mmCIF file of C-alpha atoms in Angstrom:
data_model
loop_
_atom_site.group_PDB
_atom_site.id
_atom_site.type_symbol
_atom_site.label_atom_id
_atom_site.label_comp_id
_atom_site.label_asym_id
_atom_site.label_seq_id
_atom_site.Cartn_x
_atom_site.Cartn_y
_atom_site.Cartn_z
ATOM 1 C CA UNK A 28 44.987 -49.159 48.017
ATOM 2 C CA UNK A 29 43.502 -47.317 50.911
ATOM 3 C CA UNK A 30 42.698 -44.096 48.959
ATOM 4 C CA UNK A 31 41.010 -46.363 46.499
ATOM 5 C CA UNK A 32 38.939 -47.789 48.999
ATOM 6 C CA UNK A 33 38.053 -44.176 50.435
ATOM 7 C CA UNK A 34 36.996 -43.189 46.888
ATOM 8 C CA UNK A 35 34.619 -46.209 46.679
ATOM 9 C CA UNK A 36 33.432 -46.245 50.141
ATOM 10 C CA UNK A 37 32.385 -42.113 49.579
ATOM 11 C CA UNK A 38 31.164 -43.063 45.575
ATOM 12 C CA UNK A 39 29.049 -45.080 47.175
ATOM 13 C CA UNK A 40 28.105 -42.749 50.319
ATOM 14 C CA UNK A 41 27.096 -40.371 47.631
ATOM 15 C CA UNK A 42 25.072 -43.068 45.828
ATOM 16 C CA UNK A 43 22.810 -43.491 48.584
ATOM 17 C CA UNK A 44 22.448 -39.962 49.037
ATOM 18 C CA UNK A 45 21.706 -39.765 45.686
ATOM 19 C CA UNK A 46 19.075 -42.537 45.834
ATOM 20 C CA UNK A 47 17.679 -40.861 49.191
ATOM 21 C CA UNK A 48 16.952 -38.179 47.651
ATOM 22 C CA UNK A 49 15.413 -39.671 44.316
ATOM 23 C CA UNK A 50 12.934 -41.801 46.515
ATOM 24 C CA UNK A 51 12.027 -38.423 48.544
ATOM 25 C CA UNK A 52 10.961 -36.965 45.329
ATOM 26 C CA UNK A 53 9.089 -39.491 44.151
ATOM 27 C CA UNK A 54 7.647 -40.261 47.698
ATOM 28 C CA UNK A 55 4.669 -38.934 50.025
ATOM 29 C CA UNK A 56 4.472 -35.579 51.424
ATOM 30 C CA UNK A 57 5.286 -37.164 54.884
ATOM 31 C CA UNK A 58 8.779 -38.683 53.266
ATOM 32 C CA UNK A 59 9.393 -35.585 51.654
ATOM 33 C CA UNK A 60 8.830 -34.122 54.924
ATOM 34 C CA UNK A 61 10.968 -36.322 57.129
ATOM 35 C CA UNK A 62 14.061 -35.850 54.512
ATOM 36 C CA UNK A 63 13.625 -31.954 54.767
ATOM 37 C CA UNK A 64 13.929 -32.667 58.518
ATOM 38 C CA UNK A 65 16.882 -34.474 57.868
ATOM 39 C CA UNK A 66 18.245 -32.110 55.711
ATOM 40 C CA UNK A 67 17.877 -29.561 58.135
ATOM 41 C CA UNK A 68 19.715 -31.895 61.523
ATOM 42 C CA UNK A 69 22.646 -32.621 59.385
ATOM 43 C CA UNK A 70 23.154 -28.493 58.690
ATOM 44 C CA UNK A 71 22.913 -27.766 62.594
ATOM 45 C CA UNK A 72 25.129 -30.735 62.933
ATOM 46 C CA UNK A 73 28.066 -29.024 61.128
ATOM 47 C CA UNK A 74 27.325 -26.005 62.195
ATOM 48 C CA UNK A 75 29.534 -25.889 65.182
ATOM 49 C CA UNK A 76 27.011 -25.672 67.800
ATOM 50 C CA UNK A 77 25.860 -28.627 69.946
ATOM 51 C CA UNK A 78 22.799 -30.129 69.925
ATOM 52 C CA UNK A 79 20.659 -29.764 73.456
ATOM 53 C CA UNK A 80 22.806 -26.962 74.829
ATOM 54 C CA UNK A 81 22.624 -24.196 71.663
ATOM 55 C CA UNK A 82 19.733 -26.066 69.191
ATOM 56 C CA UNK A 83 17.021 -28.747 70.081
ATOM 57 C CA UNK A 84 15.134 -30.677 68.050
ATOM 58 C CA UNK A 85 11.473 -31.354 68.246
ATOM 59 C CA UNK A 86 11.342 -29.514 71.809
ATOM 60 C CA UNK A 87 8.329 -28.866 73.020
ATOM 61 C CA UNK A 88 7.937 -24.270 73.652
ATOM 62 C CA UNK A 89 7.806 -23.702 77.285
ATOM 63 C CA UNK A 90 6.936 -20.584 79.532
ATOM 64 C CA UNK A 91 9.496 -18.905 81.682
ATOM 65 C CA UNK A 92 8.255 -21.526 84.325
ATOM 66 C CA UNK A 93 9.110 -24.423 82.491
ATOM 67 C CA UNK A 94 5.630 -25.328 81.852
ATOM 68 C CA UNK A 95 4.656 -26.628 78.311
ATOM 69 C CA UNK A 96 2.949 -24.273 75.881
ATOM 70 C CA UNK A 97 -0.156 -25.173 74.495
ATOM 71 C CA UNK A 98 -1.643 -23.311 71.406
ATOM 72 C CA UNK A 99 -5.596 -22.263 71.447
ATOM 73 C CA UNK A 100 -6.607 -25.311 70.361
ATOM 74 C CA UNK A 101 -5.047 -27.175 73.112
ATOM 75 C CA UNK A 102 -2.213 -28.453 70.881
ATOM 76 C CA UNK A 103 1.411 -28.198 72.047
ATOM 77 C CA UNK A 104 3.579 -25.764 70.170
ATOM 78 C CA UNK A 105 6.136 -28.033 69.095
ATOM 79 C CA UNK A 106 8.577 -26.962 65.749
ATOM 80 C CA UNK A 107 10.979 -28.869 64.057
ATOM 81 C CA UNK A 108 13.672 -26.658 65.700
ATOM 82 C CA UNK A 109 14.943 -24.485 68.556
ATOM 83 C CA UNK A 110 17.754 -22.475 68.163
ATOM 84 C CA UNK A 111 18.979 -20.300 71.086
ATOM 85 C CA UNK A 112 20.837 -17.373 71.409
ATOM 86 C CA UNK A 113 23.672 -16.764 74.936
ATOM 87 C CA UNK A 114 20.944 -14.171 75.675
ATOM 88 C CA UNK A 115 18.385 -16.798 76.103
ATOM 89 C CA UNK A 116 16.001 -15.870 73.034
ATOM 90 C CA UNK A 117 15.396 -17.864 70.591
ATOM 91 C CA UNK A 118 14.716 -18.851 66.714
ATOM 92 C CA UNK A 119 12.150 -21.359 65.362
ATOM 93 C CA UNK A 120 13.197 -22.939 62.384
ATOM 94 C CA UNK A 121 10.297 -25.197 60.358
ATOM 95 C CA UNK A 122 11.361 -27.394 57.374
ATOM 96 C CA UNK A 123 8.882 -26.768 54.870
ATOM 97 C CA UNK A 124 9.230 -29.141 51.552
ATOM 98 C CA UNK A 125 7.561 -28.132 48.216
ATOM 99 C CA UNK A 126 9.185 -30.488 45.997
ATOM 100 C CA UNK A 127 6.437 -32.331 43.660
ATOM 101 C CA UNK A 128 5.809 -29.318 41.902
ATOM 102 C CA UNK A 129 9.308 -28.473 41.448
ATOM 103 C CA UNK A 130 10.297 -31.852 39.954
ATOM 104 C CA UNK A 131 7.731 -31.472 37.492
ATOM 105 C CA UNK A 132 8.680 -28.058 36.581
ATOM 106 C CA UNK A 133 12.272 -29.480 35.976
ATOM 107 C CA UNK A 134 11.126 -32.111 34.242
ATOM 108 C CA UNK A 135 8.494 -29.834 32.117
ATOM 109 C CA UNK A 136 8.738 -30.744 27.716
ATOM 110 C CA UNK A 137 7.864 -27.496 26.951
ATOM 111 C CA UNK A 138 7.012 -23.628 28.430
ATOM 112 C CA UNK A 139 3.381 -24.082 28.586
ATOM 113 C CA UNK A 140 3.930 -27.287 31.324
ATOM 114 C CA UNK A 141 6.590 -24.897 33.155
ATOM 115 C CA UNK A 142 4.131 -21.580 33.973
ATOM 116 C CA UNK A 143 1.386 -24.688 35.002
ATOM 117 C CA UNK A 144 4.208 -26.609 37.374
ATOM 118 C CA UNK A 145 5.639 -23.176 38.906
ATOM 119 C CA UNK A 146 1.792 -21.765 39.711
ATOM 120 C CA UNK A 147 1.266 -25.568 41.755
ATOM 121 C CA UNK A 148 4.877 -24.498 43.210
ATOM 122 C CA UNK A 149 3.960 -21.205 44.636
ATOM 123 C CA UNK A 150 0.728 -22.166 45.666
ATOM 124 C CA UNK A 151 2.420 -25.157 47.831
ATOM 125 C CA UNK A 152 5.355 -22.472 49.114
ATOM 126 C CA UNK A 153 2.788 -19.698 50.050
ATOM 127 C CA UNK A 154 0.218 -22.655 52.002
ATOM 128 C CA UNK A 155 3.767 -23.480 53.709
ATOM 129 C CA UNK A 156 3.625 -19.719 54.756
ATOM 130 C CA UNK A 157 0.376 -19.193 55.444
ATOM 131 C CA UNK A 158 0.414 -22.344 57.890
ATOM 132 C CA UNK A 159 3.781 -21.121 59.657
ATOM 133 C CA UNK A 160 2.285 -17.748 60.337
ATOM 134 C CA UNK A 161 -0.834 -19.064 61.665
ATOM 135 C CA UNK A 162 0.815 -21.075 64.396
ATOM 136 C CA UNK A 163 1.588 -17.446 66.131
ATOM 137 C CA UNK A 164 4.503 -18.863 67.627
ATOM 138 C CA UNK A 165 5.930 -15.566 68.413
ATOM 139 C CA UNK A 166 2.129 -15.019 70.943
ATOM 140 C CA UNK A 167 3.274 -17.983 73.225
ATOM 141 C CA UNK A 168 6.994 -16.426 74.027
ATOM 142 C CA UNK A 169 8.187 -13.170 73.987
ATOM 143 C CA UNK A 170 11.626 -14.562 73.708
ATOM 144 C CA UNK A 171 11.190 -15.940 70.261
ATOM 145 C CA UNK A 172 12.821 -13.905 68.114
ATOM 146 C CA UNK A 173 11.420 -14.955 64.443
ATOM 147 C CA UNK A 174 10.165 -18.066 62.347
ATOM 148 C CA UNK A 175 12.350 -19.514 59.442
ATOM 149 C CA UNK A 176 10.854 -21.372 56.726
ATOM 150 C CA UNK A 177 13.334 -23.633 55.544
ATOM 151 C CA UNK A 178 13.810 -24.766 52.372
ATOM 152 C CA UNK A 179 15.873 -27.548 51.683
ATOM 153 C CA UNK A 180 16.186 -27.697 48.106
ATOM 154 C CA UNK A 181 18.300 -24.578 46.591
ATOM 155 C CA UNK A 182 16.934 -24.700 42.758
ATOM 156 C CA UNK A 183 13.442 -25.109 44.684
ATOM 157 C CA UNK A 184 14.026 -21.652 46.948
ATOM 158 C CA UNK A 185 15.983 -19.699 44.183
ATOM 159 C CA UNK A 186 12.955 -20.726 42.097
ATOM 160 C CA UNK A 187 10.091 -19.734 44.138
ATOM 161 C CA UNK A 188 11.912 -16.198 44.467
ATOM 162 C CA UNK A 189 12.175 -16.407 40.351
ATOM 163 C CA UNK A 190 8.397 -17.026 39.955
ATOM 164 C CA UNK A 191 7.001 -14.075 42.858
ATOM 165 C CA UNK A 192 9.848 -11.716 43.047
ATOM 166 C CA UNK A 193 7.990 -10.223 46.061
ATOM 167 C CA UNK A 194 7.850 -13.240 48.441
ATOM 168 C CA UNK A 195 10.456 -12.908 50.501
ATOM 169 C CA UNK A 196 8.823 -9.198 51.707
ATOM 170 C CA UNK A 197 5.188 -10.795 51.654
ATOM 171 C CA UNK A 198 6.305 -14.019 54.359
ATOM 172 C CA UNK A 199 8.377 -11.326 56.095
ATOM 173 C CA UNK A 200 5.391 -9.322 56.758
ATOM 174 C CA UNK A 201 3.450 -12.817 57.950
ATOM 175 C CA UNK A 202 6.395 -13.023 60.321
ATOM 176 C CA UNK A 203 8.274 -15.550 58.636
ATOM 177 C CA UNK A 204 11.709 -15.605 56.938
ATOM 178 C CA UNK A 205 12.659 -17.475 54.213
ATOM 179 C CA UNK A 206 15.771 -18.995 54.137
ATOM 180 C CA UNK A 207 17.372 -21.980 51.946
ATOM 181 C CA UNK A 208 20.647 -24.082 52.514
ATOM 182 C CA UNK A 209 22.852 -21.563 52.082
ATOM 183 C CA UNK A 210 21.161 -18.932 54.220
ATOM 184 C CA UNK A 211 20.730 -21.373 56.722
ATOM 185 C CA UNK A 212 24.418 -22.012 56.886
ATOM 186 C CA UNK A 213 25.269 -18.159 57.202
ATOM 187 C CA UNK A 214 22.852 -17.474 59.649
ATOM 188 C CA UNK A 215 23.687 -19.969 61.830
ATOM 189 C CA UNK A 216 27.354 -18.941 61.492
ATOM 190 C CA UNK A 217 26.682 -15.751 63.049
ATOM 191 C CA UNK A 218 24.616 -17.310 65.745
ATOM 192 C CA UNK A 219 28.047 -19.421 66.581
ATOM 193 C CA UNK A 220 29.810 -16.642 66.369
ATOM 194 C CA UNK A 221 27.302 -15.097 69.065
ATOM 195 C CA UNK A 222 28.112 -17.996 71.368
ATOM 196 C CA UNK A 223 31.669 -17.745 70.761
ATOM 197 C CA UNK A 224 31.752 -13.635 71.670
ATOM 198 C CA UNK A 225 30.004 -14.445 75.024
ATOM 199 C CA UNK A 226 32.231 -17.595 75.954
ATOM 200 C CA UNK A 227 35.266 -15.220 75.660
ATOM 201 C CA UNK A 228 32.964 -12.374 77.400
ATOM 202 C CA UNK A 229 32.647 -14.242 80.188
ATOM 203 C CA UNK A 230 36.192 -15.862 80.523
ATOM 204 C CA UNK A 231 37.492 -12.143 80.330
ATOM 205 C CA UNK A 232 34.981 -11.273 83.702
ATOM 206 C CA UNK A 233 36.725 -14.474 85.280
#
């Protein structure tokens, strides 16, 4: 009876998810947005690190003083999130969503419909890049070590690298890597395993 009641209480976890997601799809580029943002906590969540000691979300970049950063324009520099290394530098990482193009490339009746969805798709991924790079975030810190663009749809990442072969290498050269789910888990594996290398460092001094 209680394994039952797990099943339905996670069928219906998943439903939600499920639904979630749906309504993201269908939603406003500022939904879409927020549940790429989302996407992106619950990764760092599992991750193994902890949040306000080796990531930080929505934190403001600050100079070595402690003062807050503030871009040419006199906005403040402030990315979805912070991930630090033991040796104090650091990674942004910027959830970027490009989904209405995508759906309607899945959804596509015929080839013709496809090529026009996947163009709209690239555009929206390369204006992602284009806007990433021109923040400069690197300019305000020389402790940040690179930009990810995150993608939080898979099929959406795998396909953007299906339609321009070469855009991993062209965002790398505008100082931004892109990186989907999957990626994102792996990379932030070895950035644990960073923090767990200087933990025993230092116990081994002691």
């Amino acid at each position: 009876g209680e394994e039952v009641k797990k099943l339905m209480e996670l069928n219906m976890a998943i439903s939600q998810e499920t639904k979630d997601l749906t309504e993201a799809l269908k939603g406003s580029p500022k939904q879409q947005g927020d549940w790429g943002e989302t996407v992106l906590e619950n990764i760092l969540e599992q991750s193994g690190m902890t949040k306000g000691r080796e990531y930080f979300i929505q934190e403001s970049l600050r100079d070595e003083a402690g003062s807050i950063i503030k871009n040419e324009e006199g906005k403040i520099m402030r990315p979805d999130v912070i991930v630090q290394y033991p040796d104090k530098r650091k990674v942004i990482i910027d959830s970027k969503v490009s989904l209405t193009a995508y759906v309607e490339f899945t959804s596509a009746p015929n080839k013709e419909e496809q090529e026009k969805a996947l163009k709209r798709h690239l555009l929206s991924v390369n204006k992602h890049i284009d806007d990433l790079n021109s923040k400069s975030y690197a300019k305000y810190g020389s402790d940040l070590d690179f930009v990810m663009m995150f993608v939080p749809i898979e099929g959406a990442y795998i396909l953007s690298m299906q339609g321009n072969p070469n855009l991993w290498n062209e965002a790398y050269k505008k100082n931004v890597l892109l990186i989907s789910p999957t990626n994102l888990i792996a990379a932030l594996r070895l950035i644990v395993d960073m923090w767990d290398r200087d933990k025993q460092s230092k116990n081994a001094e002691e």
